[in-house]
């Protein structure tokens, strides 16, 4: 315990890269999607395969170091100080296997949605990905996975059929509904606390085309459009998943000219159904006269970038909360607080419509069996320096304050700052997760962004 890590032995044992501070590639490997985060682990390993992961776990365990699995660092901020830890970057484990007949995908820990969605789409299949192709399938799914088909098909974690995971005891396990069901349950929505996932298998759905797009309206019409959207969400079937959003596009050269440096209020939507019905459903919002209307039938791959999330790393701050409901008066308060004329610098504030399948608890579902609330709020602003961080945080607080009456809890994946993990789960779920942690990692070898502490006797 506490002995100087013998990095040379580790290097000689694993197939992947082992990087120490000062090594070429170390700084690149410690980088994350959020440039506000400056993580400085003692060691970085980029495992080539599951066996490398097991070797790293045994090595770290022997030397009382903590193991921090990470892919993109999209949700790295809550981790805090990584001094003395081994950062395990899964970037090289990008294998994707699609079994079209069984409608299943088996993907490595490093696979991003961009590695899965286009190939599945070519086979007439859709996966339950979210708003950006750039996050890892594993990180997204362990935290729940709220995507474009969510109101019809539920959370991604509840379409998982099996997981390969290396646990803190250095054992590589396959868990599924029949094998170690309790660990399988915890991994599906409980986050990355319970081991290093090396591969994940999940269901794909037969979808050749969806009716999807964005309506862009002038920013000044934010209250009117979001009010109309809120009323409209009460009328749509579960097959329609949508977002009401205010966007102030930054003046970045990579943003297409019609949007660059301009502000809009938007309605984004994906309808799992035919064009005629989709068009009928959109009619009440179309009648408002959008500046731009991109709704059309597209293959599943066509919605991967519908939400226009930036592909390149940025310095940013975000905040979020689940909303029990949203009323017309709430929309007014929200728009007054962060809409036109408020002075808000937030690049994007969005309200996603929940409900439908997200609200139904199915037998055999994981730790996040349902999304609480009827809507979820997420806001983000660019924070290029410490003063910018403070400014954006204040505006995010103003955003949340405007909807305080509807505060309905936190969603793990959208929680990008350190919180008490007990706030993320209902009490009974949290206690059950703590018991699973105690059984698989009582000494806390694995470090997750929203780590569940082991239950104590
Ligand atoms: C632009 C953007 C858009 C997003 N859109 C959505 C969305 O539509 N829906 C949604 O639900 N979420 C969304 N998210 C949130 C995203 O799903 C989470 O940030 C998720 O944790 C990202 O996973 P990652 O592995 O890429 O990130 P990382 O920061 O690399 O990992 C996050 C955490 O996941 C765990 N983890 C990752 N890999 C492993 C592994 N192999 N084994 C064990 N634990 C692991 C760890 O605890 C890690 O700290 C979005 C985030 C961003 C930045």
Coordinates of C-alpha atoms and ligand atoms in Angstrom, one line a residue:
X1 CA 0.0 0.0 0.0
X2 CA 1.2 3.5 -0.8
X3 CA 4.3 2.2 -2.6
X4 CA 5.7 4.2 -5.5
X5 CA 3.8 3.1 -8.6
X6 CA 5.9 0.8 -10.8
X7 CA 4.9 2.3 -14.1
X8 CA 7.5 0.4 -16.0
X9 CA 5.9 -2.9 -15.1
X10 CA 2.5 -1.6 -16.1
X11 CA 3.9 -0.4 -19.4
X12 CA 5.3 -3.8 -20.1
X13 CA 2.1 -5.5 -19.3
X14 CA -0.6 -3.5 -21.1
X15 CA -1.1 -3.3 -24.9
X16 CA -2.4 0.3 -24.7
X17 CA -0.6 3.5 -23.9
X18 CA 0.7 4.4 -20.4
X19 CA 1.4 8.1 -20.0
X20 CA 3.0 10.1 -17.2
X21 CA 3.1 13.8 -16.7
X22 CA 5.7 15.1 -19.2
X23 CA 5.3 12.3 -21.6
X24 CA 4.4 13.2 -25.2
X25 CA 0.6 12.9 -25.5
X26 CA -0.1 13.3 -21.8
X27 CA -1.6 16.7 -22.1
X28 CA -3.7 15.7 -25.1
X29 CA -5.0 12.7 -23.2
X30 CA -6.0 14.6 -20.1
X31 CA -8.0 17.1 -22.1
X32 CA -11.8 17.2 -21.9
X33 CA -14.7 18.5 -23.9
X34 CA -15.2 21.3 -21.3
X35 CA -12.1 23.5 -21.4
X36 CA -12.9 24.9 -18.0
X37 CA -11.8 21.6 -16.6
X38 CA -8.0 21.1 -16.1
X39 CA -7.6 17.6 -14.9
X40 CA -4.1 16.4 -13.7
X41 CA -4.1 12.7 -12.9
X42 CA -0.9 11.0 -11.7
X43 CA -1.1 8.6 -14.7
X44 CA -3.2 8.1 -17.8
X45 CA -3.8 4.7 -19.4
X46 CA -5.5 4.3 -22.7
X47 CA -6.4 0.6 -22.6
X48 CA -6.4 -1.4 -25.9
X49 CA -8.9 -3.9 -24.6
X50 CA -10.8 -5.3 -21.6
X51 CA -7.8 -7.2 -20.4
X52 CA -5.8 -3.9 -20.2
X53 CA -8.6 -2.5 -18.0
X54 CA -8.4 -5.4 -15.6
X55 CA -4.6 -5.0 -15.4
X56 CA -5.0 -1.3 -14.6
X57 CA -7.5 -2.0 -11.9
X58 CA -5.2 -4.6 -10.3
X59 CA -2.3 -2.2 -10.5
X60 CA -4.2 0.7 -9.0
X61 CA -5.7 -1.5 -6.3
X62 CA -2.3 -2.7 -5.3
X63 CA -1.0 0.8 -5.0
X64 CA -4.0 2.4 -3.4
X65 CA -4.6 4.6 -6.4
X66 CA -8.1 5.4 -7.6
X67 CA -9.3 4.5 -11.2
X68 CA -11.3 7.2 -13.1
X69 CA -12.9 5.8 -16.3
X70 CA -13.6 8.5 -18.9
X71 CA -14.2 8.8 -22.6
X72 CA -14.9 12.3 -23.8
X73 CA -14.8 14.2 -20.5
X74 CA -18.2 15.7 -21.4
X75 CA -19.1 15.4 -17.7
X76 CA -15.7 15.7 -16.1
X77 CA -16.2 18.8 -14.0
X78 CA -17.8 17.1 -11.0
X79 CA -14.8 14.8 -10.6
X80 CA -12.7 17.6 -9.1
X81 CA -9.0 17.0 -8.2
X82 CA -7.5 13.9 -9.8
X83 CA -4.2 14.0 -7.9
X84 CA -2.9 10.5 -7.3
X85 CA -5.5 8.9 -9.6
X86 CA -5.2 6.8 -12.8
X87 CA -7.3 8.3 -15.6
X88 CA -8.5 5.5 -17.8
X89 CA -9.3 6.9 -21.2
X90 CA -11.3 4.4 -23.1
X91 CA -10.8 6.2 -26.5
X92 CA -9.2 3.2 -28.2
X93 CA -12.0 0.7 -27.4
X94 CA -14.3 1.8 -30.2
X95 CA -15.4 -1.6 -31.6
X96 CA -19.0 -1.7 -32.8
X97 CA -20.9 -4.8 -33.8
X98 CA -24.4 -4.7 -35.1
X99 CA -26.5 -7.8 -35.4
X100 CA -29.3 -6.6 -37.7
X101 CA -31.3 -9.8 -37.4
X102 CA -31.4 -9.7 -33.6
X103 CA -31.7 -5.9 -33.6
X104 CA -28.8 -5.6 -31.1
X105 CA -25.6 -3.6 -31.0
X106 CA -22.6 -4.6 -28.9
X107 CA -20.1 -1.7 -28.6
X108 CA -16.8 -1.0 -26.8
X109 CA -16.4 1.5 -23.9
X110 CA -14.9 4.0 -26.3
X111 CA -17.6 4.0 -29.0
X112 CA -19.4 7.3 -29.4
X113 CA -22.9 7.6 -30.8
X114 CA -21.3 8.8 -34.1
X115 CA -19.8 5.3 -34.4
X116 CA -23.2 3.6 -34.1
X117 CA -26.0 5.7 -35.4
X118 CA -25.0 6.0 -39.1
X119 CA -24.2 2.2 -39.5
X120 CA -27.5 1.2 -37.7
X121 CA -29.4 3.7 -39.8
X122 CA -28.1 2.1 -43.0
X123 CA -29.6 -1.1 -41.8
X124 CA -33.0 0.5 -41.1
X125 CA -32.3 0.6 -37.3
X126 CA -32.3 3.3 -34.7
X127 CA -30.5 3.5 -31.4
X128 CA -31.7 5.6 -28.4
X129 CA -29.0 8.2 -28.7
X130 CA -29.2 11.8 -27.4
X131 CA -28.7 15.2 -28.8
X132 CA -25.0 14.9 -29.7
X133 CA -23.2 12.2 -31.6
X134 CA -20.0 13.1 -29.7
X135 CA -20.7 11.4 -26.3
X136 CA -19.8 7.8 -25.5
X137 CA -22.6 5.3 -25.6
X138 CA -21.4 3.9 -22.3
X139 CA -21.2 7.2 -20.3
X140 CA -24.6 8.4 -21.7
X141 CA -26.3 5.1 -21.1
X142 CA -25.0 4.5 -17.5
X143 CA -26.5 7.9 -16.6
X144 CA -29.9 7.1 -18.2
X145 CA -29.8 8.3 -21.8
X146 CA -32.5 10.8 -22.7
X147 CA -32.8 11.0 -26.5
X148 CA -35.0 11.9 -29.4
X149 CA -37.2 8.8 -29.2
X150 CA -37.5 9.0 -25.4
X151 CA -41.3 9.6 -25.1
X152 CA -42.0 6.6 -27.3
X153 CA -39.2 4.2 -26.4
X154 CA -38.0 5.3 -23.0
X155 CA -34.5 5.8 -21.6
X156 CA -31.5 4.2 -23.3
X157 CA -30.5 2.4 -20.0
X158 CA -33.8 0.5 -20.2
X159 CA -32.9 -0.9 -23.6
X160 CA -29.6 -2.4 -22.4
X161 CA -29.5 -6.2 -22.7
X162 CA -26.1 -6.9 -21.2
X163 CA -22.9 -5.3 -19.9
X164 CA -19.3 -6.4 -19.7
X165 CA -17.8 -4.7 -16.7
X166 CA -14.4 -4.9 -14.9
X167 CA -15.1 -4.6 -11.1
X168 CA -12.8 -3.3 -8.4
X169 CA -11.7 -6.9 -7.5
X170 CA -10.1 -7.1 -10.9
X171 CA -12.7 -9.5 -12.3
X172 CA -14.2 -9.1 -15.8
X173 CA -17.9 -10.0 -15.6
X174 CA -20.8 -10.2 -18.0
X175 CA -24.0 -9.0 -16.3
X176 CA -27.5 -9.2 -17.7
X177 CA -31.0 -9.9 -16.3
X178 CA -30.0 -13.4 -15.3
X179 CA -26.4 -13.0 -14.3
X180 CA -25.7 -10.7 -11.4
X181 CA -29.0 -8.9 -11.9
X182 CA -28.4 -6.5 -9.0
X183 CA -25.2 -5.1 -10.5
X184 CA -27.0 -5.0 -13.9
X185 CA -29.8 -3.0 -12.3
X186 CA -27.4 -0.5 -10.7
X187 CA -25.4 0.1 -13.9
X188 CA -28.5 1.1 -15.8
X189 CA -29.0 4.7 -14.6
X190 CA -26.9 4.6 -11.5
X191 CA -23.9 6.0 -13.3
X192 CA -20.2 4.9 -13.5
X193 CA -19.7 4.1 -9.8
X194 CA -19.9 0.3 -10.0
X195 CA -16.9 -0.7 -12.2
X196 CA -15.3 0.0 -15.6
X197 CA -17.7 -0.9 -18.3
X198 CA -15.7 -2.4 -21.2
X199 CA -18.6 -3.2 -23.5
X200 CA -22.4 -2.7 -23.6
X201 CA -25.1 -4.5 -25.6
X202 CA -28.5 -2.8 -26.3
X203 CA -31.6 -3.0 -28.4
X204 CA -32.0 -1.3 -31.7
X205 CA -35.4 -0.4 -33.2
X206 CA -36.7 -0.9 -36.7
X207 CA -36.9 2.7 -38.0
X208 CA -36.2 3.6 -41.6
X209 CA -37.3 7.2 -41.5
X210 CA -38.6 9.8 -39.0
X211 CA -40.3 13.1 -39.5
X212 CA -37.9 15.6 -37.8
X213 CA -36.6 19.1 -37.9
X214 CA -36.4 22.5 -36.4
X215 CA -38.7 25.6 -36.6
X216 CA -36.7 28.8 -36.2
X217 CA -38.6 32.0 -35.1
X218 CA -37.4 35.5 -34.4
X219 CA -35.9 35.7 -30.9
X220 CA -38.3 38.6 -30.0
X221 CA -41.2 36.1 -30.3
X222 CA -39.8 33.9 -27.5
X223 CA -42.7 34.2 -25.1
X224 CA -45.4 33.7 -27.8
X225 CA -43.6 30.7 -29.4
X226 CA -42.7 28.9 -26.1
X227 CA -46.2 29.4 -24.8
X228 CA -47.6 27.9 -28.0
X229 CA -45.1 25.0 -27.8
X230 CA -46.0 24.3 -24.1
X231 CA -49.8 24.2 -25.0
X232 CA -49.0 22.0 -28.0
X233 CA -47.0 19.5 -26.0
X234 CA -50.2 18.7 -24.1
X235 CA -51.8 17.5 -27.3
X236 CA -49.1 15.4 -29.0
X237 CA -48.8 11.6 -28.9
X238 CA -45.8 9.8 -27.3
X239 CA -44.3 9.3 -30.7
X240 CA -43.4 13.0 -30.7
X241 CA -40.5 14.1 -28.6
X242 CA -39.7 17.9 -28.7
X243 CA -37.7 20.7 -27.3
X244 CA -38.6 24.4 -26.8
X245 CA -35.4 26.5 -26.9
X246 CA -33.9 29.9 -26.9
X247 CA -30.5 30.1 -28.7
X248 CA -28.1 32.9 -29.1
X249 CA -25.5 31.6 -31.5
X250 CA -22.0 32.8 -30.8
X251 CA -20.2 34.6 -33.7
X252 CA -17.9 31.6 -34.3
X253 CA -16.8 31.1 -37.9
X254 CA -17.7 27.4 -37.9
X255 CA -21.4 28.3 -37.4
X256 CA -23.3 28.6 -40.7
X257 CA -23.8 32.2 -41.8
X258 CA -27.6 32.4 -41.4
X259 CA -27.3 31.6 -37.7
X260 CA -23.9 33.0 -36.8
X261 CA -24.1 35.7 -34.1
X262 CA -27.9 35.7 -34.2
X263 CA -30.6 34.7 -31.7
X264 CA -33.8 32.6 -32.2
X265 CA -36.5 30.8 -30.4
X266 CA -36.8 27.3 -31.7
X267 CA -39.0 24.2 -31.6
X268 CA -37.1 21.0 -32.4
X269 CA -38.9 17.7 -32.8
X270 CA -38.7 14.1 -33.9
X271 CA -41.9 12.2 -34.7
X272 CA -41.7 8.4 -35.0
X273 CA -44.3 8.0 -37.7
X274 CA -45.3 9.0 -41.3
X275 CA -44.9 12.3 -43.0
X276 CA -48.6 13.1 -43.3
X277 CA -49.4 12.6 -39.6
X278 CA -46.1 14.4 -38.7
X279 CA -47.1 17.4 -40.8
X280 CA -50.6 17.5 -39.3
X281 CA -49.1 17.4 -35.8
X282 CA -46.7 20.3 -36.6
X283 CA -49.5 22.4 -38.2
X284 CA -50.4 24.5 -35.1
X285 CA -46.8 25.6 -34.7
X286 CA -46.2 26.1 -38.4
X287 CA -49.2 28.4 -38.5
X288 CA -47.2 30.8 -36.3
X289 CA -45.0 31.4 -39.4
X290 CA -41.4 30.3 -38.7
X291 CA -38.5 32.0 -40.4
X292 CA -37.1 28.6 -41.3
X293 CA -38.7 25.2 -41.2
X294 CA -36.5 22.1 -41.7
X295 CA -39.1 19.4 -40.9
X296 CA -38.9 16.5 -43.4
X297 CA -38.6 12.7 -43.5
X298 CA -35.0 11.7 -42.7
X299 CA -33.3 8.4 -41.9
X300 CA -32.3 7.9 -38.2
X301 CA -28.8 9.2 -39.0
X302 CA -30.4 12.5 -40.2
X303 CA -31.3 13.6 -36.7
X304 CA -27.8 13.0 -35.1
X305 CA -27.0 16.7 -35.3
X306 CA -30.5 18.2 -35.2
X307 CA -29.8 19.8 -31.8
X308 CA -26.8 21.6 -33.2
X309 CA -24.5 20.8 -30.2
X310 CA -21.0 22.1 -30.9
X311 CA -18.6 19.3 -31.9
X312 CA -15.5 21.0 -30.7
X313 CA -14.4 21.4 -27.1
X314 CA -15.4 24.7 -25.5
X315 CA -15.1 26.4 -22.1
X316 CA -18.6 26.4 -20.7
X317 CA -20.8 26.1 -17.6
X318 CA -24.3 24.5 -17.5
X319 CA -27.1 23.8 -15.2
X320 CA -30.3 21.8 -15.2
X321 CA -33.3 20.6 -13.3
X322 CA -36.2 18.4 -13.8
X323 CA -39.5 20.3 -13.9
X324 CA -42.6 18.8 -12.4
X325 CA -44.7 20.8 -14.9
X326 CA -44.5 24.0 -16.9
X327 CA -47.4 26.5 -17.2
X328 CA -48.0 29.5 -19.4
X329 CA -47.1 31.7 -16.4
X330 CA -43.9 29.8 -16.0
X331 CA -43.0 30.4 -19.6
X332 CA -43.5 34.2 -19.1
X333 CA -41.3 34.2 -16.0
X334 CA -38.6 32.1 -17.8
X335 CA -38.6 34.4 -20.9
X336 CA -38.5 37.5 -18.7
X337 CA -35.6 36.1 -16.8
X338 CA -33.3 34.9 -19.6
X339 CA -35.0 35.9 -22.9
X340 CA -34.9 39.0 -25.1
X341 CA -34.1 42.2 -23.2
X342 CA -32.8 40.4 -20.1
X343 CA -29.1 40.7 -21.0
X344 CA -28.6 37.0 -20.6
X345 CA -25.4 35.7 -22.3
X346 CA -26.6 32.1 -22.2
X347 CA -26.0 30.4 -25.6
X348 CA -28.8 27.9 -25.1
X349 CA -31.6 27.4 -22.7
X350 CA -34.0 24.6 -23.5
X351 CA -37.0 22.8 -22.0
X352 CA -37.4 19.2 -23.2
X353 CA -40.7 17.5 -23.1
X354 CA -40.8 14.3 -21.0
X355 CA -43.6 12.0 -20.1
X356 CA -45.0 9.2 -22.3
X357 CA -42.9 6.0 -22.0
X358 CA -40.4 7.9 -19.8
X359 CA -43.1 8.0 -17.1
X360 CA -43.9 4.2 -17.3
X361 CA -42.1 1.8 -15.0
X362 CA -41.5 -1.5 -16.8
X363 CA -40.6 -4.8 -15.2
X364 CA -36.9 -5.4 -15.3
X365 CA -35.9 -1.8 -15.8
X366 CA -32.7 -0.3 -14.3
X367 CA -32.0 2.1 -11.4
X368 CA -33.5 4.9 -13.5
X369 CA -36.7 3.2 -14.2
X370 CA -38.5 6.4 -15.1
X371 CA -37.8 10.1 -15.5
X372 CA -39.6 12.1 -12.9
X373 CA -41.3 15.3 -14.0
X374 CA -43.0 16.4 -17.2
X375 CA -40.2 18.6 -18.6
X376 CA -36.5 19.1 -18.0
X377 CA -34.5 22.4 -18.1
X378 CA -31.0 22.7 -19.4
X379 CA -29.0 25.9 -19.9
X380 CA -25.4 26.6 -21.0
X381 CA -23.2 29.6 -21.5
X382 CA -19.6 30.1 -22.7
X383 CA -17.2 30.9 -20.0
X384 CA -13.8 31.8 -21.4
X385 CA -12.2 32.9 -18.1
X386 CA -12.8 32.8 -14.4
X387 CA -14.9 36.0 -14.5
X388 CA -16.9 34.5 -17.3
X389 CA -17.5 31.4 -15.2
X390 CA -19.0 33.5 -12.4
X391 CA -21.1 35.5 -14.9
X392 CA -22.5 32.4 -16.5
X393 CA -23.2 30.7 -13.2
X394 CA -25.2 33.8 -12.0
X395 CA -27.3 33.7 -15.2
X396 CA -27.8 29.9 -14.8
X397 CA -29.0 30.6 -11.2
X398 CA -31.4 33.2 -12.6
X399 CA -32.7 30.7 -15.2
X400 CA -33.4 28.1 -12.5
X401 CA -34.9 30.7 -10.1
X402 CA -37.5 31.6 -12.7
X403 CA -38.8 28.0 -12.7
X404 CA -38.2 27.4 -9.0
X405 CA -41.8 26.5 -8.3
X406 CA -41.5 23.5 -10.6
X407 CA -38.2 22.2 -9.4
X408 CA -38.4 18.4 -9.5
X409 CA -35.0 17.0 -8.9
X410 CA -31.8 16.3 -10.9
X411 CA -31.0 14.1 -13.8
X412 CA -27.5 12.6 -13.6
X413 CA -26.4 13.1 -17.2
X414 CA -27.4 16.8 -17.2
X415 CA -25.8 17.5 -13.8
X416 CA -22.4 18.9 -14.8
X417 CA -21.2 20.2 -11.4
X418 CA -20.5 18.4 -8.1
X419 CA -23.7 17.7 -6.1
X420 CA -24.7 15.4 -3.3
X421 CA -25.5 12.2 -5.3
X422 CA -28.4 11.6 -2.8
X423 CA -30.1 14.5 -4.6
X424 CA -30.2 12.6 -7.9
X425 CA -32.1 9.5 -6.8
X426 CA -35.2 8.7 -4.8
X427 CA -34.3 7.5 -1.3
X428 CA -35.0 3.8 -1.8
X429 CA -33.1 3.7 -5.1
X430 CA -30.1 5.5 -3.5
X431 CA -30.0 3.1 -0.6
X432 CA -30.1 0.1 -3.0
X433 CA -27.3 1.7 -5.1
X434 CA -25.2 2.1 -2.0
X435 CA -25.7 -1.6 -1.2
X436 CA -24.5 -2.6 -4.6
X437 CA -21.5 -0.3 -4.3
X438 CA -20.7 -2.0 -0.9
X439 CA -20.8 -5.4 -2.5
X440 CA -18.7 -4.6 -5.6
X441 CA -16.3 -1.8 -4.5
X442 CA -16.4 -1.4 -0.7
X443 CA -13.1 0.6 -0.6
X444 CA -14.1 3.0 -3.4
X445 CA -11.5 2.1 -6.0
X446 CA -13.6 3.4 -8.9
X447 CA -14.2 7.1 -9.1
X448 CA -17.2 8.4 -10.9
X449 CA -18.4 11.9 -11.6
X450 CA -21.5 11.4 -9.4
X451 CA -20.2 8.7 -7.2
X452 CA -22.5 6.7 -4.9
X453 CA -20.8 5.9 -1.6
X454 CA -20.8 2.3 -0.3
X455 CA -23.4 1.5 2.3
X456 CA -21.8 1.1 5.8
X457 CA -23.1 -1.4 8.3
Ligands
LIG1 C1 -23.3 18.7 -25.9 C2 -23.9 17.6 -25.0 C3 -25.1 17.1 -25.3 C4 -25.7 16.1 -24.5 N1 -26.9 15.5 -24.8 C5 -27.4 14.6 -24.0 C6 -28.7 14.0 -24.2 O1 -29.4 14.4 -25.2 N2 -29.2 13.1 -23.4 C7 -28.5 12.7 -22.3 O2 -29.0 11.8 -21.6 N3 -27.3 13.2 -22.0 C8 -26.8 14.2 -22.8 N4 -25.6 14.7 -22.5 C9 -24.9 14.3 -21.3 C10 -24.0 13.1 -21.5 O3 -24.8 12.0 -21.8 C11 -23.2 12.9 -20.2 O4 -22.3 14.0 -20.1 C12 -22.4 11.6 -20.3 O5 -21.8 11.3 -19.0 C13 -21.2 11.6 -21.3 O6 -20.5 10.4 -21.4 P1 -19.0 10.4 -21.8 O7 -18.5 9.1 -21.5 O8 -18.9 10.9 -23.2 O9 -18.4 11.5 -20.8 P2 -17.3 11.4 -19.8 O10 -17.1 12.7 -19.1 O11 -16.1 10.8 -20.4 O12 -17.8 10.4 -18.7 C14 -18.8 10.7 -17.8 C15 -18.9 9.7 -16.7 O13 -19.4 8.5 -17.2 C16 -18.8 7.4 -16.6 N5 -18.2 6.6 -17.6 C17 -17.8 6.9 -18.8 N6 -17.3 5.8 -19.4 C18 -17.3 4.8 -18.5 C19 -16.9 3.4 -18.5 N7 -16.4 2.9 -19.5 N8 -17.1 2.7 -17.3 C20 -17.7 3.3 -16.2 N9 -18.0 4.5 -16.2 C21 -17.9 5.3 -17.3 C22 -17.9 8.0 -15.6 O14 -18.5 8.0 -14.3 C23 -17.6 9.4 -16.1 O15 -17.2 10.2 -15.0 C24 -25.0 15.7 -23.3 C25 -23.8 16.3 -23.0 C26 -23.2 17.3 -23.8 C27 -21.9 17.9 -23.4

